[in-house]
Amino acid sequence: MKQKHRLFLWLSPFLILALYWVGIYLSLKSPMEEINYSENGGFMRYVMFKPFTETIGSDRIWKEDEGFQIYPYSKGIVGGDERLSVLMFRDSTDWTFRYEVDLDKDVTVGFGFTYDSKNKIFRQTGLFFSRKGTTYKDQQLLDQLATYGKDRTWLKKQSKKVAEQYILGTWFKNGSSRYS
């Protein structure tokens, strides 16, 4: 009987750690929560996940004297004429992703995605078209896009591609053990 108690006492820290891990794992209800935890979570994040910044090909580390950091996605993830980066603020779990694609020399289309961790919402924001320093929005944006053979359908496809393939897809491929 005494030997069983010793064995239980010896194994109890591992059991507690395992239960703690399961509790965190079950509390992460979406891929965005998992992504956010991989970068901002407690010590268990190192056991559970690769840091998000590593999954996007960034070798930069957080600078302690900075209030925010911008981490670009590697060229191996996005195409040559595309740029995607994530903006993270110190002491905040709300993130902003910014995507831009060059349609021609000095012609760029871009938009963003934000993750509101309090309300657990991931949404697209801020669509723009820029040509030679002039920015267009709304109907003017669509008119300008038409000169390059692009329309609302193209914008929807690009948005879906960025969200599903670049942001979430990269996480599923390089970081998540649950969703991959």
Short mmCIF file of N, CA and C in Angstrom, two decimals:
data_model
loop_
_atom_site.label_atom_id
_atom_site.label_comp_id
_atom_site.label_asym_id
_atom_site.label_seq_id
_atom_site.Cartn_x
_atom_site.Cartn_y
_atom_site.Cartn_z
N MET A 1 0.82 -1.20 0.00
CA MET A 1 0.00 0.00 0.00
C MET A 1 0.87 1.26 0.00
N LYS A 2 1.92 1.23 0.80
CA LYS A 2 2.80 2.37 0.91
C LYS A 2 3.49 2.66 -0.44
N GLN A 3 3.81 1.61 -1.16
CA GLN A 3 4.48 1.75 -2.45
C GLN A 3 3.55 2.40 -3.48
N LYS A 4 2.25 2.11 -3.42
CA LYS A 4 1.28 2.72 -4.33
C LYS A 4 1.18 4.22 -4.06
N HIS A 5 1.24 4.62 -2.81
CA HIS A 5 1.19 6.04 -2.47
C HIS A 5 2.42 6.77 -2.99
N ARG A 6 3.58 6.14 -2.88
CA ARG A 6 4.80 6.76 -3.40
C ARG A 6 4.73 6.91 -4.91
N LEU A 7 4.25 5.88 -5.57
CA LEU A 7 4.11 5.93 -7.02
C LEU A 7 3.14 7.04 -7.42
N PHE A 8 2.02 7.13 -6.72
CA PHE A 8 1.04 8.17 -7.00
C PHE A 8 1.65 9.55 -6.78
N LEU A 9 2.37 9.75 -5.68
CA LEU A 9 3.00 11.03 -5.40
C LEU A 9 4.05 11.37 -6.46
N TRP A 10 4.76 10.38 -6.93
CA TRP A 10 5.78 10.60 -7.93
C TRP A 10 5.15 10.96 -9.29
N LEU A 11 4.02 10.33 -9.61
CA LEU A 11 3.36 10.57 -10.90
C LEU A 11 2.40 11.77 -10.89
N SER A 12 2.00 12.24 -9.73
CA SER A 12 1.01 13.32 -9.66
C SER A 12 1.43 14.61 -10.36
N PRO A 13 2.70 15.05 -10.32
CA PRO A 13 3.04 16.26 -11.09
C PRO A 13 2.81 16.08 -12.59
N PHE A 14 3.11 14.90 -13.12
CA PHE A 14 2.88 14.65 -14.54
C PHE A 14 1.39 14.61 -14.86
N LEU A 15 0.61 14.06 -13.96
CA LEU A 15 -0.83 14.01 -14.14
C LEU A 15 -1.42 15.43 -14.12
N ILE A 16 -0.95 16.24 -13.20
CA ILE A 16 -1.43 17.63 -13.12
C ILE A 16 -1.06 18.39 -14.38
N LEU A 17 0.17 18.21 -14.85
CA LEU A 17 0.61 18.87 -16.08
C LEU A 17 -0.23 18.41 -17.28
N ALA A 18 -0.52 17.13 -17.36
CA ALA A 18 -1.35 16.60 -18.45
C ALA A 18 -2.76 17.17 -18.40
N LEU A 19 -3.35 17.26 -17.21
CA LEU A 19 -4.69 17.82 -17.07
C LEU A 19 -4.70 19.31 -17.42
N TYR A 20 -3.66 20.01 -17.04
CA TYR A 20 -3.52 21.43 -17.38
C TYR A 20 -3.46 21.60 -18.90
N TRP A 21 -2.65 20.76 -19.58
CA TRP A 21 -2.53 20.78 -21.03
C TRP A 21 -3.88 20.53 -21.69
N VAL A 22 -4.60 19.51 -21.23
CA VAL A 22 -5.91 19.18 -21.79
C VAL A 22 -6.88 20.35 -21.61
N GLY A 23 -6.84 20.99 -20.45
CA GLY A 23 -7.70 22.15 -20.19
C GLY A 23 -7.44 23.28 -21.16
N ILE A 24 -6.19 23.59 -21.42
CA ILE A 24 -5.85 24.65 -22.38
C ILE A 24 -6.26 24.23 -23.78
N TYR A 25 -5.91 23.02 -24.14
CA TYR A 25 -6.21 22.50 -25.48
C TYR A 25 -7.71 22.57 -25.77
N LEU A 26 -8.52 22.20 -24.83
CA LEU A 26 -9.98 22.22 -25.02
C LEU A 26 -10.54 23.63 -24.99
N SER A 27 -9.84 24.57 -24.35
CA SER A 27 -10.34 25.94 -24.27
C SER A 27 -10.14 26.71 -25.57
N LEU A 28 -9.23 26.26 -26.43
CA LEU A 28 -8.96 26.94 -27.70
C LEU A 28 -9.98 26.44 -28.73
N LYS A 29 -11.00 27.25 -28.98
CA LYS A 29 -12.15 26.82 -29.79
C LYS A 29 -12.01 27.06 -31.29
N SER A 30 -11.03 27.86 -31.73
CA SER A 30 -10.90 28.14 -33.16
C SER A 30 -9.41 28.21 -33.52
N PRO A 31 -9.13 28.12 -34.82
CA PRO A 31 -7.73 28.24 -35.23
C PRO A 31 -7.12 29.59 -34.85
N MET A 32 -7.90 30.67 -34.91
CA MET A 32 -7.35 31.98 -34.55
C MET A 32 -7.00 32.05 -33.07
N GLU A 33 -7.79 31.41 -32.22
CA GLU A 33 -7.44 31.36 -30.80
C GLU A 33 -6.15 30.58 -30.60
N GLU A 34 -6.00 29.51 -31.35
CA GLU A 34 -4.79 28.69 -31.28
C GLU A 34 -3.57 29.48 -31.76
N ILE A 35 -3.72 30.19 -32.88
CA ILE A 35 -2.64 31.03 -33.41
C ILE A 35 -2.23 32.06 -32.37
N ASN A 36 -3.22 32.73 -31.81
CA ASN A 36 -2.96 33.77 -30.84
C ASN A 36 -2.27 33.20 -29.60
N TYR A 37 -2.73 32.07 -29.13
CA TYR A 37 -2.13 31.45 -27.95
C TYR A 37 -0.68 31.03 -28.22
N SER A 38 -0.39 30.59 -29.43
CA SER A 38 0.97 30.15 -29.76
C SER A 38 1.99 31.27 -29.60
N GLU A 39 1.54 32.50 -29.73
CA GLU A 39 2.45 33.64 -29.61
C GLU A 39 2.32 34.36 -28.27
N ASN A 40 1.11 34.38 -27.69
CA ASN A 40 0.86 35.18 -26.49
C ASN A 40 0.54 34.38 -25.25
N GLY A 41 0.45 33.06 -25.34
CA GLY A 41 0.02 32.25 -24.22
C GLY A 41 1.09 32.10 -23.14
N GLY A 42 0.77 31.31 -22.15
CA GLY A 42 1.68 31.04 -21.05
C GLY A 42 2.76 30.05 -21.43
N PHE A 43 3.37 29.46 -20.42
CA PHE A 43 4.51 28.57 -20.67
C PHE A 43 4.12 27.32 -21.44
N MET A 44 2.87 26.88 -21.36
CA MET A 44 2.44 25.67 -22.07
C MET A 44 2.45 25.85 -23.59
N ARG A 45 2.44 27.09 -24.05
CA ARG A 45 2.46 27.30 -25.50
C ARG A 45 3.70 26.69 -26.12
N TYR A 46 4.80 26.69 -25.39
CA TYR A 46 6.04 26.12 -25.93
C TYR A 46 5.95 24.60 -26.06
N VAL A 47 5.14 23.98 -25.22
CA VAL A 47 4.96 22.54 -25.27
C VAL A 47 3.97 22.17 -26.37
N MET A 48 2.95 23.02 -26.58
CA MET A 48 1.86 22.69 -27.47
C MET A 48 2.08 23.11 -28.92
N PHE A 49 2.72 24.25 -29.15
CA PHE A 49 2.78 24.83 -30.49
C PHE A 49 4.14 25.43 -30.80
N LYS A 50 4.39 25.52 -32.09
CA LYS A 50 5.51 26.32 -32.57
C LYS A 50 5.01 27.77 -32.56
N PRO A 51 5.83 28.76 -32.20
CA PRO A 51 5.36 30.15 -32.24
C PRO A 51 4.88 30.54 -33.64
N PHE A 52 3.81 31.31 -33.67
CA PHE A 52 3.22 31.72 -34.95
C PHE A 52 4.24 32.41 -35.84
N THR A 53 5.07 33.27 -35.27
CA THR A 53 6.05 34.00 -36.08
C THR A 53 7.01 33.04 -36.78
N GLU A 54 7.29 31.90 -36.18
CA GLU A 54 8.14 30.89 -36.84
C GLU A 54 7.38 30.22 -37.98
N THR A 55 6.09 29.99 -37.81
CA THR A 55 5.31 29.30 -38.85
C THR A 55 5.19 30.12 -40.12
N ILE A 56 5.31 31.45 -40.00
CA ILE A 56 5.21 32.30 -41.20
C ILE A 56 6.59 32.60 -41.79
N GLY A 57 7.61 31.98 -41.23
CA GLY A 57 8.96 32.13 -41.79
C GLY A 57 9.72 33.33 -41.28
N SER A 58 9.30 33.90 -40.16
CA SER A 58 10.01 35.05 -39.60
C SER A 58 11.03 34.57 -38.57
N ASP A 59 12.23 35.07 -38.70
CA ASP A 59 13.25 34.74 -37.72
C ASP A 59 13.49 35.89 -36.75
N ARG A 60 12.65 36.92 -36.85
CA ARG A 60 12.78 38.07 -35.95
C ARG A 60 12.19 37.74 -34.59
N ILE A 61 12.75 38.31 -33.56
CA ILE A 61 12.23 38.13 -32.21
C ILE A 61 11.63 39.45 -31.74
N TRP A 62 10.80 39.36 -30.72
CA TRP A 62 10.16 40.55 -30.17
C TRP A 62 11.20 41.43 -29.52
N LYS A 63 11.20 42.71 -29.88
CA LYS A 63 12.12 43.67 -29.27
C LYS A 63 11.44 44.23 -28.03
N GLU A 64 12.10 44.11 -26.92
CA GLU A 64 11.50 44.49 -25.64
C GLU A 64 11.13 45.96 -25.55
N ASP A 65 11.81 46.83 -26.27
CA ASP A 65 11.53 48.26 -26.18
C ASP A 65 10.48 48.74 -27.19
N GLU A 66 9.90 47.83 -27.93
CA GLU A 66 8.90 48.19 -28.94
C GLU A 66 7.49 47.93 -28.43
N GLY A 67 6.55 48.82 -28.76
CA GLY A 67 5.16 48.64 -28.39
C GLY A 67 4.41 47.73 -29.34
N PHE A 68 4.91 47.66 -30.58
CA PHE A 68 4.31 46.77 -31.57
C PHE A 68 5.41 46.27 -32.50
N GLN A 69 5.11 45.19 -33.18
CA GLN A 69 6.04 44.62 -34.15
C GLN A 69 5.26 44.22 -35.40
N ILE A 70 5.91 44.32 -36.55
CA ILE A 70 5.33 43.87 -37.80
C ILE A 70 6.19 42.70 -38.28
N TYR A 71 5.54 41.57 -38.50
CA TYR A 71 6.22 40.37 -38.95
C TYR A 71 5.74 40.03 -40.37
N PRO A 72 6.62 40.13 -41.36
CA PRO A 72 6.22 39.77 -42.72
C PRO A 72 6.21 38.26 -42.92
N TYR A 73 5.31 37.79 -43.76
CA TYR A 73 5.31 36.39 -44.18
C TYR A 73 6.46 36.20 -45.15
N SER A 74 7.05 35.02 -45.16
CA SER A 74 8.17 34.75 -46.05
C SER A 74 7.68 34.65 -47.49
N LYS A 75 8.59 34.88 -48.43
CA LYS A 75 8.27 34.79 -49.86
C LYS A 75 7.92 33.36 -50.26
N GLY A 76 8.30 32.39 -49.48
CA GLY A 76 7.93 31.01 -49.77
C GLY A 76 6.45 30.74 -49.52
N ILE A 77 5.80 31.62 -48.79
CA ILE A 77 4.37 31.46 -48.48
C ILE A 77 3.51 32.27 -49.44
N VAL A 78 3.87 33.52 -49.66
CA VAL A 78 3.11 34.39 -50.58
C VAL A 78 3.87 34.52 -51.90
N GLY A 79 3.14 34.88 -52.95
CA GLY A 79 3.74 35.01 -54.27
C GLY A 79 4.69 36.19 -54.37
N GLY A 80 5.45 36.26 -55.46
CA GLY A 80 6.46 37.29 -55.65
C GLY A 80 5.92 38.71 -55.72
N ASP A 81 4.71 38.89 -56.23
CA ASP A 81 4.14 40.23 -56.32
C ASP A 81 3.20 40.53 -55.15
N GLU A 82 3.20 39.66 -54.14
CA GLU A 82 2.31 39.81 -52.99
C GLU A 82 3.13 40.04 -51.71
N ARG A 83 2.52 40.73 -50.77
CA ARG A 83 3.11 40.94 -49.46
C ARG A 83 2.03 40.74 -48.40
N LEU A 84 2.38 40.03 -47.36
CA LEU A 84 1.47 39.81 -46.24
C LEU A 84 2.27 39.94 -44.96
N SER A 85 1.73 40.67 -44.02
CA SER A 85 2.40 40.82 -42.73
C SER A 85 1.36 40.83 -41.63
N VAL A 86 1.83 40.58 -40.42
CA VAL A 86 0.96 40.62 -39.25
C VAL A 86 1.53 41.64 -38.27
N LEU A 87 0.64 42.46 -37.74
CA LEU A 87 1.00 43.50 -36.78
C LEU A 87 0.51 43.05 -35.41
N MET A 88 1.45 42.96 -34.46
CA MET A 88 1.12 42.55 -33.10
C MET A 88 1.54 43.64 -32.12
N PHE A 89 0.68 43.91 -31.16
CA PHE A 89 0.96 44.91 -30.14
C PHE A 89 1.35 44.22 -28.84
N ARG A 90 2.28 44.83 -28.12
CA ARG A 90 2.65 44.31 -26.82
C ARG A 90 1.43 44.39 -25.90
N ASP A 91 1.24 43.39 -25.10
CA ASP A 91 0.14 43.33 -24.12
C ASP A 91 -1.25 43.36 -24.77
N SER A 92 -1.35 42.92 -26.01
CA SER A 92 -2.65 42.85 -26.68
C SER A 92 -2.71 41.55 -27.48
N THR A 93 -3.88 40.97 -27.50
CA THR A 93 -4.07 39.76 -28.30
C THR A 93 -4.89 40.07 -29.56
N ASP A 94 -5.07 41.35 -29.86
CA ASP A 94 -5.73 41.75 -31.10
C ASP A 94 -4.66 41.95 -32.16
N TRP A 95 -4.83 41.33 -33.30
CA TRP A 95 -3.84 41.37 -34.37
C TRP A 95 -4.43 41.93 -35.65
N THR A 96 -3.56 42.49 -36.49
CA THR A 96 -3.96 42.99 -37.79
C THR A 96 -3.06 42.37 -38.85
N PHE A 97 -3.68 41.83 -39.88
CA PHE A 97 -2.95 41.28 -41.01
C PHE A 97 -3.13 42.25 -42.17
N ARG A 98 -2.06 42.54 -42.89
CA ARG A 98 -2.13 43.44 -44.04
C ARG A 98 -1.61 42.72 -45.27
N TYR A 99 -2.44 42.75 -46.32
CA TYR A 99 -2.11 42.09 -47.59
C TYR A 99 -2.07 43.13 -48.70
N GLU A 100 -1.06 43.02 -49.58
CA GLU A 100 -0.96 43.87 -50.76
C GLU A 100 -0.50 43.03 -51.93
N VAL A 101 -1.03 43.35 -53.12
CA VAL A 101 -0.59 42.70 -54.35
C VAL A 101 -0.37 43.78 -55.40
N ASP A 102 0.73 43.66 -56.12
CA ASP A 102 1.04 44.61 -57.19
C ASP A 102 0.39 44.12 -58.48
N LEU A 103 -0.43 44.98 -59.08
CA LEU A 103 -1.06 44.65 -60.35
C LEU A 103 -0.20 45.11 -61.52
N ASP A 104 0.56 46.16 -61.29
CA ASP A 104 1.42 46.75 -62.30
C ASP A 104 2.43 47.62 -61.55
N LYS A 105 3.33 48.24 -62.29
CA LYS A 105 4.29 49.14 -61.65
C LYS A 105 3.51 50.32 -61.03
N ASP A 106 3.74 50.57 -59.76
CA ASP A 106 3.07 51.65 -59.01
C ASP A 106 1.56 51.46 -58.87
N VAL A 107 1.07 50.23 -59.02
CA VAL A 107 -0.36 49.94 -58.85
C VAL A 107 -0.51 48.80 -57.86
N THR A 108 -1.19 49.08 -56.74
CA THR A 108 -1.32 48.11 -55.65
C THR A 108 -2.76 48.03 -55.19
N VAL A 109 -3.20 46.78 -54.91
CA VAL A 109 -4.48 46.55 -54.26
C VAL A 109 -4.16 45.94 -52.90
N GLY A 110 -4.86 46.39 -51.89
CA GLY A 110 -4.60 45.85 -50.57
C GLY A 110 -5.83 45.85 -49.69
N PHE A 111 -5.75 45.03 -48.65
CA PHE A 111 -6.79 44.98 -47.64
C PHE A 111 -6.20 44.34 -46.39
N GLY A 112 -6.98 44.36 -45.36
CA GLY A 112 -6.50 43.78 -44.11
C GLY A 112 -7.51 42.83 -43.51
N PHE A 113 -7.04 42.13 -42.51
CA PHE A 113 -7.88 41.30 -41.67
C PHE A 113 -7.53 41.65 -40.24
N THR A 114 -8.52 41.70 -39.38
CA THR A 114 -8.24 41.92 -37.96
C THR A 114 -8.82 40.76 -37.17
N TYR A 115 -8.12 40.47 -36.08
CA TYR A 115 -8.62 39.48 -35.14
C TYR A 115 -8.88 40.20 -33.83
N ASP A 116 -10.15 40.25 -33.44
CA ASP A 116 -10.60 40.84 -32.19
C ASP A 116 -10.73 39.70 -31.19
N SER A 117 -9.75 39.57 -30.31
CA SER A 117 -9.71 38.42 -29.41
C SER A 117 -10.79 38.46 -28.34
N LYS A 118 -11.22 39.65 -27.96
CA LYS A 118 -12.27 39.75 -26.93
C LYS A 118 -13.59 39.17 -27.46
N ASN A 119 -13.95 39.56 -28.67
CA ASN A 119 -15.19 39.09 -29.28
C ASN A 119 -14.99 37.86 -30.16
N LYS A 120 -13.73 37.44 -30.30
CA LYS A 120 -13.37 36.25 -31.08
C LYS A 120 -13.88 36.34 -32.52
N ILE A 121 -13.57 37.50 -33.14
CA ILE A 121 -14.01 37.78 -34.50
C ILE A 121 -12.79 38.01 -35.39
N PHE A 122 -12.77 37.32 -36.52
CA PHE A 122 -11.74 37.49 -37.54
C PHE A 122 -12.45 38.04 -38.76
N ARG A 123 -12.13 39.26 -39.18
CA ARG A 123 -12.87 39.88 -40.28
C ARG A 123 -11.95 40.67 -41.20
N GLN A 124 -12.44 40.86 -42.42
CA GLN A 124 -11.69 41.64 -43.40
C GLN A 124 -11.97 43.12 -43.18
N THR A 125 -10.94 43.94 -43.40
CA THR A 125 -11.07 45.38 -43.22
C THR A 125 -10.26 46.13 -44.29
N GLY A 126 -10.59 47.37 -44.51
CA GLY A 126 -9.76 48.32 -45.22
C GLY A 126 -9.31 48.00 -46.63
N LEU A 127 -10.22 47.80 -47.56
CA LEU A 127 -9.88 47.57 -48.96
C LEU A 127 -9.44 48.89 -49.61
N PHE A 128 -8.33 48.84 -50.40
CA PHE A 128 -7.88 50.03 -51.11
C PHE A 128 -7.22 49.67 -52.44
N PHE A 129 -7.18 50.63 -53.33
CA PHE A 129 -6.49 50.54 -54.61
C PHE A 129 -5.63 51.78 -54.70
N SER A 130 -4.35 51.60 -55.00
CA SER A 130 -3.44 52.75 -55.07
C SER A 130 -2.70 52.72 -56.41
N ARG A 131 -2.70 53.87 -57.07
CA ARG A 131 -1.94 54.02 -58.31
C ARG A 131 -1.16 55.32 -58.24
N LYS A 132 0.17 55.18 -58.33
CA LYS A 132 1.09 56.32 -58.31
C LYS A 132 0.77 57.28 -57.18
N GLY A 133 0.53 56.73 -55.99
CA GLY A 133 0.32 57.56 -54.80
C GLY A 133 -1.11 58.01 -54.56
N THR A 134 -2.01 57.79 -55.50
CA THR A 134 -3.41 58.16 -55.33
C THR A 134 -4.18 56.91 -54.90
N THR A 135 -4.95 57.05 -53.83
CA THR A 135 -5.71 55.92 -53.30
C THR A 135 -7.18 56.06 -53.66
N TYR A 136 -7.78 54.93 -54.07
CA TYR A 136 -9.18 54.91 -54.47
C TYR A 136 -9.95 53.95 -53.57
N LYS A 137 -11.20 54.28 -53.32
CA LYS A 137 -12.08 53.43 -52.52
C LYS A 137 -13.45 53.35 -53.19
N ASP A 138 -14.27 52.45 -52.67
CA ASP A 138 -15.66 52.31 -53.11
C ASP A 138 -15.78 52.09 -54.62
N GLN A 139 -16.67 52.82 -55.28
CA GLN A 139 -16.93 52.63 -56.71
C GLN A 139 -15.72 53.01 -57.55
N GLN A 140 -14.98 54.03 -57.12
CA GLN A 140 -13.77 54.42 -57.85
C GLN A 140 -12.76 53.27 -57.86
N LEU A 141 -12.69 52.54 -56.76
CA LEU A 141 -11.80 51.38 -56.66
C LEU A 141 -12.20 50.34 -57.70
N LEU A 142 -13.48 50.04 -57.79
CA LEU A 142 -13.96 49.05 -58.77
C LEU A 142 -13.70 49.51 -60.20
N ASP A 143 -13.88 50.81 -60.45
CA ASP A 143 -13.61 51.34 -61.78
C ASP A 143 -12.13 51.20 -62.13
N GLN A 144 -11.26 51.49 -61.19
CA GLN A 144 -9.83 51.36 -61.42
C GLN A 144 -9.43 49.90 -61.62
N LEU A 145 -10.02 49.01 -60.83
CA LEU A 145 -9.73 47.58 -60.97
C LEU A 145 -10.11 47.07 -62.36
N ALA A 146 -11.22 47.57 -62.89
CA ALA A 146 -11.71 47.13 -64.19
C ALA A 146 -10.69 47.38 -65.29
N THR A 147 -9.89 48.43 -65.16
CA THR A 147 -8.87 48.71 -66.18
C THR A 147 -7.77 47.64 -66.19
N TYR A 148 -7.71 46.83 -65.14
CA TYR A 148 -6.74 45.74 -65.06
C TYR A 148 -7.42 44.37 -65.18
N GLY A 149 -8.68 44.38 -65.62
CA GLY A 149 -9.41 43.13 -65.82
C GLY A 149 -9.83 42.46 -64.52
N LYS A 150 -9.96 43.22 -63.47
CA LYS A 150 -10.34 42.68 -62.16
C LYS A 150 -11.69 43.25 -61.75
N ASP A 151 -12.42 42.48 -60.92
CA ASP A 151 -13.74 42.93 -60.47
C ASP A 151 -14.00 42.42 -59.05
N ARG A 152 -15.26 42.53 -58.60
CA ARG A 152 -15.64 42.06 -57.26
C ARG A 152 -15.33 40.58 -57.06
N THR A 153 -15.56 39.80 -58.07
CA THR A 153 -15.30 38.36 -57.99
C THR A 153 -13.82 38.11 -57.72
N TRP A 154 -12.96 38.81 -58.42
CA TRP A 154 -11.52 38.68 -58.19
C TRP A 154 -11.17 39.08 -56.76
N LEU A 155 -11.77 40.18 -56.28
CA LEU A 155 -11.51 40.62 -54.90
C LEU A 155 -11.94 39.56 -53.88
N LYS A 156 -13.10 38.96 -54.10
CA LYS A 156 -13.58 37.91 -53.20
C LYS A 156 -12.64 36.71 -53.21
N LYS A 157 -12.18 36.33 -54.39
CA LYS A 157 -11.25 35.19 -54.50
C LYS A 157 -9.92 35.50 -53.80
N GLN A 158 -9.43 36.72 -53.98
CA GLN A 158 -8.18 37.11 -53.31
C GLN A 158 -8.35 37.10 -51.80
N SER A 159 -9.46 37.62 -51.33
CA SER A 159 -9.73 37.66 -49.90
C SER A 159 -9.79 36.24 -49.33
N LYS A 160 -10.48 35.37 -50.03
CA LYS A 160 -10.60 33.98 -49.58
C LYS A 160 -9.23 33.29 -49.60
N LYS A 161 -8.46 33.55 -50.63
CA LYS A 161 -7.12 32.97 -50.75
C LYS A 161 -6.23 33.42 -49.59
N VAL A 162 -6.26 34.70 -49.27
CA VAL A 162 -5.42 35.22 -48.19
C VAL A 162 -5.84 34.62 -46.85
N ALA A 163 -7.14 34.62 -46.57
CA ALA A 163 -7.62 34.10 -45.29
C ALA A 163 -7.40 32.60 -45.17
N GLU A 164 -7.83 31.85 -46.19
CA GLU A 164 -7.81 30.39 -46.09
C GLU A 164 -6.45 29.77 -46.40
N GLN A 165 -5.78 30.27 -47.42
CA GLN A 165 -4.53 29.65 -47.83
C GLN A 165 -3.33 30.23 -47.09
N TYR A 166 -3.23 31.56 -47.04
CA TYR A 166 -2.05 32.18 -46.46
C TYR A 166 -2.10 32.24 -44.93
N ILE A 167 -3.17 32.77 -44.36
CA ILE A 167 -3.21 32.95 -42.91
C ILE A 167 -3.51 31.62 -42.21
N LEU A 168 -4.69 31.06 -42.46
CA LEU A 168 -5.06 29.81 -41.78
C LEU A 168 -4.31 28.60 -42.35
N GLY A 169 -4.16 28.54 -43.66
CA GLY A 169 -3.50 27.40 -44.28
C GLY A 169 -2.06 27.25 -43.83
N THR A 170 -1.36 28.35 -43.70
CA THR A 170 0.02 28.29 -43.21
C THR A 170 0.06 27.77 -41.79
N TRP A 171 -0.90 28.18 -40.98
CA TRP A 171 -0.96 27.68 -39.60
C TRP A 171 -1.25 26.19 -39.59
N PHE A 172 -2.21 25.75 -40.40
CA PHE A 172 -2.55 24.33 -40.44
C PHE A 172 -1.36 23.50 -40.89
N LYS A 173 -0.61 24.02 -41.84
CA LYS A 173 0.53 23.28 -42.39
C LYS A 173 1.74 23.29 -41.45
N ASN A 174 2.04 24.44 -40.85
CA ASN A 174 3.29 24.60 -40.12
C ASN A 174 3.18 24.67 -38.60
N GLY A 175 1.96 24.88 -38.07
CA GLY A 175 1.89 25.13 -36.63
C GLY A 175 0.92 24.30 -35.83
N SER A 176 -0.25 24.03 -36.36
CA SER A 176 -1.30 23.39 -35.60
C SER A 176 -1.18 21.86 -35.64
N SER A 177 -1.34 21.28 -34.50
CA SER A 177 -1.40 19.82 -34.48
C SER A 177 -2.85 19.35 -34.50
N ARG A 178 -3.75 20.23 -34.11
CA ARG A 178 -5.16 19.85 -34.04
C ARG A 178 -5.87 20.01 -35.38
N TYR A 179 -5.62 21.07 -36.10
CA TYR A 179 -6.39 21.37 -37.29
C TYR A 179 -5.73 20.89 -38.58
N SER A 180 -4.52 20.37 -38.51
CA SER A 180 -3.84 19.98 -39.75
C SER A 180 -4.27 18.61 -40.22
#
